[in-house]
Short mmCIF file of C-alpha atoms in Angstrom, two decimals:
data_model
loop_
_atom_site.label_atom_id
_atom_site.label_comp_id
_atom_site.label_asym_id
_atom_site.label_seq_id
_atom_site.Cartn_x
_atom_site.Cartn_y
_atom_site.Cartn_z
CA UNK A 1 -5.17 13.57 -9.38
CA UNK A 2 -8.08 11.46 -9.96
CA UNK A 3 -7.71 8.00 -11.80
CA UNK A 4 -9.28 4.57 -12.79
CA UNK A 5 -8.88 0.98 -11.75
CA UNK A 6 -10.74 -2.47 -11.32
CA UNK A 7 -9.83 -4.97 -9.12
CA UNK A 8 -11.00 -8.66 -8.73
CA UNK A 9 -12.08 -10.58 -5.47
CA UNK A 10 -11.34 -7.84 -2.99
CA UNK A 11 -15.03 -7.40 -1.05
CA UNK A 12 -17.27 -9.28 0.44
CA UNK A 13 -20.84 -8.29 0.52
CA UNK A 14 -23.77 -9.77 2.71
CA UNK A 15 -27.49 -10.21 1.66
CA UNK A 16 -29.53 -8.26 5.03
CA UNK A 17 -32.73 -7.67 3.96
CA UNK A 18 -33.41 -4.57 4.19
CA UNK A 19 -29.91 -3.85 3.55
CA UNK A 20 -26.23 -4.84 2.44
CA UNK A 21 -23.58 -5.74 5.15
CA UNK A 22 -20.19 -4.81 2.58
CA UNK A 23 -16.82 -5.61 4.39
CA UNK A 24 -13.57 -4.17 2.88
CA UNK A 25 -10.14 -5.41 4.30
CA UNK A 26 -7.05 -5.27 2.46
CA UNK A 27 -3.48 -5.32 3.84
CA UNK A 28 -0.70 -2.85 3.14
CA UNK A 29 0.46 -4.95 -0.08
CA UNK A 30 -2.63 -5.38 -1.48
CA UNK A 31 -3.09 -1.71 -0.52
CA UNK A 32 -0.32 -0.80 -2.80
CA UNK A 33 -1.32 -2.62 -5.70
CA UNK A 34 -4.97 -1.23 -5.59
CA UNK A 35 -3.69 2.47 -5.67
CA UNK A 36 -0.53 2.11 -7.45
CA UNK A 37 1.54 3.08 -5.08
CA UNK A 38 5.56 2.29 -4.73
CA UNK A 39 5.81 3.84 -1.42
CA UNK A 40 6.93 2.37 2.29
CA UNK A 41 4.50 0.67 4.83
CA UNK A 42 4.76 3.76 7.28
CA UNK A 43 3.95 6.27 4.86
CA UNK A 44 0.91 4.35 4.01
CA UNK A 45 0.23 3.91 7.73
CA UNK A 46 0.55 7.15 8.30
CA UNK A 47 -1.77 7.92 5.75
CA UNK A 48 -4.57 5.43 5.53
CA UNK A 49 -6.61 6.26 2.72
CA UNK A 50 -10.64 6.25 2.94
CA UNK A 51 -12.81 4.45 1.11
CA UNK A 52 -15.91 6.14 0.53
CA UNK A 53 -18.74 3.79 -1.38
CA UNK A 54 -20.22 5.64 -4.95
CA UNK A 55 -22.02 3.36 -6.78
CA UNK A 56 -23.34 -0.36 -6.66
CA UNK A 57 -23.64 -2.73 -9.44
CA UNK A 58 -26.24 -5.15 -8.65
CA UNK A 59 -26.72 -8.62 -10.28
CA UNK A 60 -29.44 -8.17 -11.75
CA UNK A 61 -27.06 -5.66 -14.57
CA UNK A 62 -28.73 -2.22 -12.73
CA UNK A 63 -26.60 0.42 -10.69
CA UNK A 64 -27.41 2.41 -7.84
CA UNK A 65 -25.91 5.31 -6.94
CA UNK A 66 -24.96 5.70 -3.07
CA UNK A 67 -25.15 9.62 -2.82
CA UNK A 68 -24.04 9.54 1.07
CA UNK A 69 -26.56 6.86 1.75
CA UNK A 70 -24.73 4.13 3.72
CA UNK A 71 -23.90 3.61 7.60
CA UNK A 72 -20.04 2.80 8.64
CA UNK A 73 -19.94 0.00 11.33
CA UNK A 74 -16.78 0.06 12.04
CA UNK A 75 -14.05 2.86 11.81
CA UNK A 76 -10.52 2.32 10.06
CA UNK A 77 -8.47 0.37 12.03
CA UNK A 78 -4.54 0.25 12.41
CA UNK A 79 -3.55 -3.07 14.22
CA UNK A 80 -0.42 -2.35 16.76
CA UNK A 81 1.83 -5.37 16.93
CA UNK A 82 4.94 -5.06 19.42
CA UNK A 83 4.72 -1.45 19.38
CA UNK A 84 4.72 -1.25 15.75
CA UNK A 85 2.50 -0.55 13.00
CA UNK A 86 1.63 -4.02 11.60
CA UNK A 87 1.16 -4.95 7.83
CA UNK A 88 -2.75 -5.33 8.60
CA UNK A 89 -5.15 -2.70 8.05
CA UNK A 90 -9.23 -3.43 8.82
CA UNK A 91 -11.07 -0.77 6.49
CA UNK A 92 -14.38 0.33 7.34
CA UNK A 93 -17.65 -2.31 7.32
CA UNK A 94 -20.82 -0.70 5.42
CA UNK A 95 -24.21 -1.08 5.96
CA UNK A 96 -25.96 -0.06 2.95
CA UNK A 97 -29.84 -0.19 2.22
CA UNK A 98 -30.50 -2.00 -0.33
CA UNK A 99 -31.68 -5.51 -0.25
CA UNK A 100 -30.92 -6.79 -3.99
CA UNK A 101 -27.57 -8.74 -4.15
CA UNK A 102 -24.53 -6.64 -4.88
CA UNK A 103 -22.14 -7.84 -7.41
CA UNK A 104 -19.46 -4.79 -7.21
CA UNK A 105 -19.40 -1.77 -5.32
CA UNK A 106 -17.30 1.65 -6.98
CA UNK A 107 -14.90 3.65 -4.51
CA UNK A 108 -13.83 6.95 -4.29
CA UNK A 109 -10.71 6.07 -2.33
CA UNK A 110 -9.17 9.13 -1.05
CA UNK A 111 -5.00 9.16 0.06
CA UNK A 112 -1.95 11.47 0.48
CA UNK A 113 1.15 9.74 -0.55
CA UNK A 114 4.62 11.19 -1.59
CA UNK A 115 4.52 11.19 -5.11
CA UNK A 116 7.71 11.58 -7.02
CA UNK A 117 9.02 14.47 -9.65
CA UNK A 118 11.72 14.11 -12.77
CA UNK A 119 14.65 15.81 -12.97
CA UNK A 120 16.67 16.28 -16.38
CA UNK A 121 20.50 15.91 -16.17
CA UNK A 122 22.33 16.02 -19.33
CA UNK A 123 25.92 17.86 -20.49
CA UNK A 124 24.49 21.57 -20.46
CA UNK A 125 22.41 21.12 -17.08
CA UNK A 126 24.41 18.79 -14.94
CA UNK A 127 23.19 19.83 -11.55
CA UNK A 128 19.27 19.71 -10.39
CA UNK A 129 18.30 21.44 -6.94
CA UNK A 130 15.92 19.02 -5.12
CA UNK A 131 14.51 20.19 -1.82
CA UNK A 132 17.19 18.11 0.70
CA UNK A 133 19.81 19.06 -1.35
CA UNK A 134 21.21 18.64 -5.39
CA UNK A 135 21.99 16.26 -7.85
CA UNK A 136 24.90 16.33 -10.29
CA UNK A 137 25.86 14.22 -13.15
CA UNK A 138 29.77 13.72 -12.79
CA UNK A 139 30.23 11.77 -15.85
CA UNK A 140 28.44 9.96 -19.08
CA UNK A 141 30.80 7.89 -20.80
CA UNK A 142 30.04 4.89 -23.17
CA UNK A 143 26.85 3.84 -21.63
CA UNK A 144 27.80 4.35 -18.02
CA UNK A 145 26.36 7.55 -16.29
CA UNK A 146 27.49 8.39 -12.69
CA UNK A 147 25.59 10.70 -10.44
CA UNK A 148 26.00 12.53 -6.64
CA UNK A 149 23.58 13.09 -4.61
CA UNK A 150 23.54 13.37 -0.46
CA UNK A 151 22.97 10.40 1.18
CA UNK A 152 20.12 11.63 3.12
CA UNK A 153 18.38 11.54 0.32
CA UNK A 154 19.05 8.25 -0.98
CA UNK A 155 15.92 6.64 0.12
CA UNK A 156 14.03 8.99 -2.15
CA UNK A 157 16.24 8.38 -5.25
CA UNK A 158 13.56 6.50 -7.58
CA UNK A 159 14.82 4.96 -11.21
CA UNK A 160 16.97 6.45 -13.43
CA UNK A 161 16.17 6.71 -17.59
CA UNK A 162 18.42 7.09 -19.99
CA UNK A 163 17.77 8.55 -23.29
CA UNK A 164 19.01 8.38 -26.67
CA UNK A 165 18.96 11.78 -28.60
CA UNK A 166 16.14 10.96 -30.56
CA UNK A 167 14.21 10.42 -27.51
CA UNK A 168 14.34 7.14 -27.25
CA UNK A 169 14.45 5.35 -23.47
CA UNK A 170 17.91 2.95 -23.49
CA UNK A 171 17.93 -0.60 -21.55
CA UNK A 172 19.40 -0.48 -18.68
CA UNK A 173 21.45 -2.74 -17.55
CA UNK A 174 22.62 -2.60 -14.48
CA UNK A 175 23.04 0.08 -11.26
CA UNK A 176 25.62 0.16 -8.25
CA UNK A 177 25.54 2.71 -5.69
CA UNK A 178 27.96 3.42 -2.93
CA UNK A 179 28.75 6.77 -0.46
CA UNK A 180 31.80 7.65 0.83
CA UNK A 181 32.41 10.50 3.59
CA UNK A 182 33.41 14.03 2.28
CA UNK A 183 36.72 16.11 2.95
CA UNK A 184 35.38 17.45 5.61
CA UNK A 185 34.37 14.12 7.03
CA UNK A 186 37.59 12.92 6.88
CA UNK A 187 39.54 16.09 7.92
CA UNK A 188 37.63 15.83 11.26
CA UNK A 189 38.12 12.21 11.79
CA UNK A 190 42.35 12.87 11.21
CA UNK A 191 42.14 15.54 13.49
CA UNK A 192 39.85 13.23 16.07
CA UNK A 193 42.90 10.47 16.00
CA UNK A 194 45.39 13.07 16.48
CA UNK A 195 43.68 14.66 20.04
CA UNK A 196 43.29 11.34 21.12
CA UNK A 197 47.25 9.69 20.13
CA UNK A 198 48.15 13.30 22.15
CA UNK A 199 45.33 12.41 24.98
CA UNK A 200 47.49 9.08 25.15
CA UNK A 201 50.54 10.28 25.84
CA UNK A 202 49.42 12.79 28.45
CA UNK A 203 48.12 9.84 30.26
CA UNK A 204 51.51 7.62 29.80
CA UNK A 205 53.43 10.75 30.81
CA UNK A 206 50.89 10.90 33.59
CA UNK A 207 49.92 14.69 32.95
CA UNK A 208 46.46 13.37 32.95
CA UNK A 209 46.26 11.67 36.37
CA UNK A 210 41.91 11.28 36.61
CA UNK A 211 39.42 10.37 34.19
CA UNK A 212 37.31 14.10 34.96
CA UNK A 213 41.11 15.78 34.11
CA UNK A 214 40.88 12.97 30.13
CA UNK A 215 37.31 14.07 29.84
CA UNK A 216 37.80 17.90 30.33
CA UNK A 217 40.75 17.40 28.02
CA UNK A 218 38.80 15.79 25.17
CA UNK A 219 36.48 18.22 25.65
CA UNK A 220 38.26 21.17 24.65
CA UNK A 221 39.93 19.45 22.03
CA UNK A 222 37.54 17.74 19.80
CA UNK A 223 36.50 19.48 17.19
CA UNK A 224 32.63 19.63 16.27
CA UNK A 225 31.87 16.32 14.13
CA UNK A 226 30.38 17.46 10.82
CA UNK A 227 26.48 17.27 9.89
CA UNK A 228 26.21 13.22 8.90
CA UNK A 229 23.61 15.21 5.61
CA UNK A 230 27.26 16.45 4.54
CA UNK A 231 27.57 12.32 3.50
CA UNK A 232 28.04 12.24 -0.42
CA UNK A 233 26.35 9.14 -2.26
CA UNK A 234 26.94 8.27 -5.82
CA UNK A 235 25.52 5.89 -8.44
CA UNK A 236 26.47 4.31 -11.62
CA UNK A 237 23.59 3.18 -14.07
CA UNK A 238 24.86 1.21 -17.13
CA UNK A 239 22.99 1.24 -20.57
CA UNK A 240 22.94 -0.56 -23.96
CA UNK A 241 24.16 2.77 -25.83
CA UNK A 242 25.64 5.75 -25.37
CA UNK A 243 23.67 8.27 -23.86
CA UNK A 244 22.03 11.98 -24.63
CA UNK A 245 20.54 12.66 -21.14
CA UNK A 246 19.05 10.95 -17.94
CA UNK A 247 15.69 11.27 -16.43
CA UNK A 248 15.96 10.64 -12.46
CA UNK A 249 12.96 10.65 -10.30
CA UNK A 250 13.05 11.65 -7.01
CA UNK A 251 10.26 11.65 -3.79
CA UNK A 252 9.04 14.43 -2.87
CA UNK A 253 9.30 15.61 0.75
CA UNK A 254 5.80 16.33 1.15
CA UNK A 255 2.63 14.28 0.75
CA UNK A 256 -0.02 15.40 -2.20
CA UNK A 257 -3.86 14.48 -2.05
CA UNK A 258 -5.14 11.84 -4.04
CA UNK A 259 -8.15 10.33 -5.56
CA UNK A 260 -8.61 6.92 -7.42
CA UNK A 261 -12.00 5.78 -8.26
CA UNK A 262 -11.69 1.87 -7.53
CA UNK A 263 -14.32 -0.42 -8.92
CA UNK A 264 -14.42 -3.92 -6.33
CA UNK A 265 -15.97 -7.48 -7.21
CA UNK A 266 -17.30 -9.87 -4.88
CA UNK A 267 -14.39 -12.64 -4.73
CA UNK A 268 -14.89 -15.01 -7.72
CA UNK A 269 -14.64 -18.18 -5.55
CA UNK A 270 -17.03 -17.24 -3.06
CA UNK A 271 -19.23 -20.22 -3.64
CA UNK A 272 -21.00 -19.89 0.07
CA UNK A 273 -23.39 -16.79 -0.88
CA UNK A 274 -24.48 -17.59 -4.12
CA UNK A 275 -25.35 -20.52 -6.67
CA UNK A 276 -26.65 -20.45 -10.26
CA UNK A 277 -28.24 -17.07 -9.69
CA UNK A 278 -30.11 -17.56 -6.33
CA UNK A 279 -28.24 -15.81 -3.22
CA UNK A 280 -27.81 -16.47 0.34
CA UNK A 281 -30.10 -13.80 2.19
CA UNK A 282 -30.48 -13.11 5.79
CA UNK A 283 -33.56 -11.17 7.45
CA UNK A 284 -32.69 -8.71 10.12
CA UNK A 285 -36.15 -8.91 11.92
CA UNK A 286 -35.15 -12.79 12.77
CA UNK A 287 -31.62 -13.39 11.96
CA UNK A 288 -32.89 -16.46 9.93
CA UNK A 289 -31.41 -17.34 6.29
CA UNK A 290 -33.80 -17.92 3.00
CA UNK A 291 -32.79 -17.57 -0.33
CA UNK A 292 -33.43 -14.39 -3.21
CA UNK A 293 -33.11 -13.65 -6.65
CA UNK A 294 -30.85 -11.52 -8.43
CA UNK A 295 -33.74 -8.83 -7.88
CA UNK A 296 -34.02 -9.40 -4.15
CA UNK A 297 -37.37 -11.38 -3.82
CA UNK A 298 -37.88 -14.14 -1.61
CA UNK A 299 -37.41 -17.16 -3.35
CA UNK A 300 -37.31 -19.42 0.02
CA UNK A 301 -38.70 -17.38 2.80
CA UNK A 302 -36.03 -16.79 5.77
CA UNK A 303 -36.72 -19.56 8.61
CA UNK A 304 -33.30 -21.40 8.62
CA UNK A 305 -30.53 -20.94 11.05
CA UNK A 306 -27.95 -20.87 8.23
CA UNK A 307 -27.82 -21.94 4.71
CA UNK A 308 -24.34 -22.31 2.87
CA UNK A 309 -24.23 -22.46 -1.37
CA UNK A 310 -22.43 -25.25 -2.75
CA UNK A 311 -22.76 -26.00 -6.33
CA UNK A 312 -25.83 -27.41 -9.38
CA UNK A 313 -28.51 -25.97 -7.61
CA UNK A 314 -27.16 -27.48 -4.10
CA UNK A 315 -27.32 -25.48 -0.70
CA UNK A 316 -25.89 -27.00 2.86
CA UNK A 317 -29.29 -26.04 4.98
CA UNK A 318 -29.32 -25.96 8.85
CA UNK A 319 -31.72 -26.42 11.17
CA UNK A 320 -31.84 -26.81 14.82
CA UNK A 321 -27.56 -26.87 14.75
CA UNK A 322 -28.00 -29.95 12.29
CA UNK A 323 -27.09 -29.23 8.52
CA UNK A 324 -27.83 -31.65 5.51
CA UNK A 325 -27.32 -30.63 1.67
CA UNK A 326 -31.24 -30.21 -0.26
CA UNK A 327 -31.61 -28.97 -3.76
CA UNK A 328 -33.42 -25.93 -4.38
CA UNK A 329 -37.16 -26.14 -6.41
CA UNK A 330 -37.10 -22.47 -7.37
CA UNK A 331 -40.16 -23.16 -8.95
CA UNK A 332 -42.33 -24.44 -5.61
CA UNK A 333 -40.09 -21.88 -3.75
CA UNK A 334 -38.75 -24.82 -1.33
CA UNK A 335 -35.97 -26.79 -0.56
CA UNK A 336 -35.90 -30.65 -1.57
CA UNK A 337 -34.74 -33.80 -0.57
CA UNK A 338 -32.08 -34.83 -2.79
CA UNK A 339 -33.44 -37.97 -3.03
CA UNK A 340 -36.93 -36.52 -4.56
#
């Protein structure tokens, strides 16, 4: 699927003349609020989406768009931490030429994630066959609706609706969940205590005389423990009214391919790169800082070692390691004295 969304102070993006230094990094919950998503950190991880850059919207109100035309510095990045995949993800840095100030930047973020399907359960159809197994409405009485389902899929169970007959989604109120092992389960774990109460008194009657002669015993007598998937799991969801059917959603096994087209602002507060309409540049030929318009042209020609934005016209200015705060004279194309 392909889908829409805008998101405030996620990028930050660099004036280079001749070109843009964009870095995107976003961590795995930020990650899932930017796509949507209600899935786990590891499926994420295992599936780190890529952002590919569209269009720019510049400050001066114009848009570009990229068609392909950008350079990746750096390749996604999944930080290891104690052998584990950590909550930190560094996304790709992008050099794109262009040497007006950006203001946002458009993504075609591309993903797989697990998304998750409906199943209908009401008093006609009161069993659904998911892939991992089936789900079966047991009873709907007075607002309180209890389903089975195996416990190996429990981690995939996703809400529950309840419906009026009209159509109309109940409040719910309230869910427990529990699982208890199934006859088989329990036949084997009987039949378990039994070898081993008769394993006992072999020993005590000393007709097992050597731990080889207990384990070859045991051995022959245990029966096969049932699959642990045979587990049954079951769930009570309460509503304010009596109910008509249930809508349960449920994760699919298998990742689908996504698109969302993600628009991304410079952060609001970023007060260092730009003031009242006049940006922080840097020159690539010289690595020295000046200052542009919204439109990219030199306003203070690039020949300081670093220049910082503060605020009413003010800029920190360095020079030779030592920094002082001057006011910008747009109109002389300089930087003045505060005191002038």
């Amino acid at each position: 699927f392909v889908s829409f969304i805008q998101k405030n102070e996620q990028i930050d993006a660099e004036v280079i003349k001749p070109n843009n230094l964009v870095k995107l990094s976003v961590d795995v919950m930020d990650l899932n609020n930017l796509l949507g998503l209600e899935i786990g950190d590891n499926a994420i991880i295992a599936n780190a989406p890529s952002f590919i850059p569209s269009t720019i919207h510049f400050w001066d109100g114009t848009t570009l768009a990229v068609n392909g035309n950008y350079k990746t510095l750096d390749t996604t990045k999944i930080k290891e931490r104690n052998g584990q995949d950590a909550n930190g993800f560094k996304y790709n840095e992008f050099l794109i030429p262009v040497d007006k100030p950006i203001r946002a930047l458009d993504f075609d973020v591309k993903f797989k994630h697990k998304g998750f399907t409906g199943y209908r359960l009401d008093s006609v159809n009161k069993i659904a066959k998911v892939d991992g197994g089936q789900i079966e409405l047991l009873s709907n009485q007075n607002g309180e609706v209890k389903i089975s389902y195996p416990q190996v899929m429990d981690k995939r169970i996703g809400e529950t609706h309840g419906f009026y007959k009209n159509g109309e989604m109940l409040k719910n109120s309230g869910r427990t969940s529990y699982s208890v092992p199934t006859i088989e389960m329990i036949e084997w774990l009987k039949k378990t205590l039994t070898t081993y109460q008769k394993a006992v008194d072999l020993i005590d009657n000393k007709e097992l005389k050597s731990k080889q002669e207990v384990d070859a015993y045991l051995a022959k007598k245990l029966l096969k423990k049932p699959a642990q998937s045979d587990k049954k799991a079951f769930a009570k969801t309460f509503y304010a009214g009596p109910v008509d059917h249930i809508m349960i959603y449920v994760e699919n096994s298998k990742p689908e391919s996504a698109t969302k087209k993600v628009t991304l602002k410079l952060h609001k507060d970023d007060r260092e790169s730009f003031n009242e309409g006049y940006f922080v540049a840097k020159d690539s030929k010289n690595n020295k800082y000046g200052i542009v318009d919204a439109k990219g042209n030199w306003i203070v020609n690039p020949t300081y070692d670093d220049i910082r934005a503060e605020s009413e016209g003010k800029f920190s200015v360095y020079q030779n390691r030592i920094g002082r705060v001057r006011k910008l004279d747009a109109l002389n194309k300089k930087f003045v004295d505060l005191s002038d």
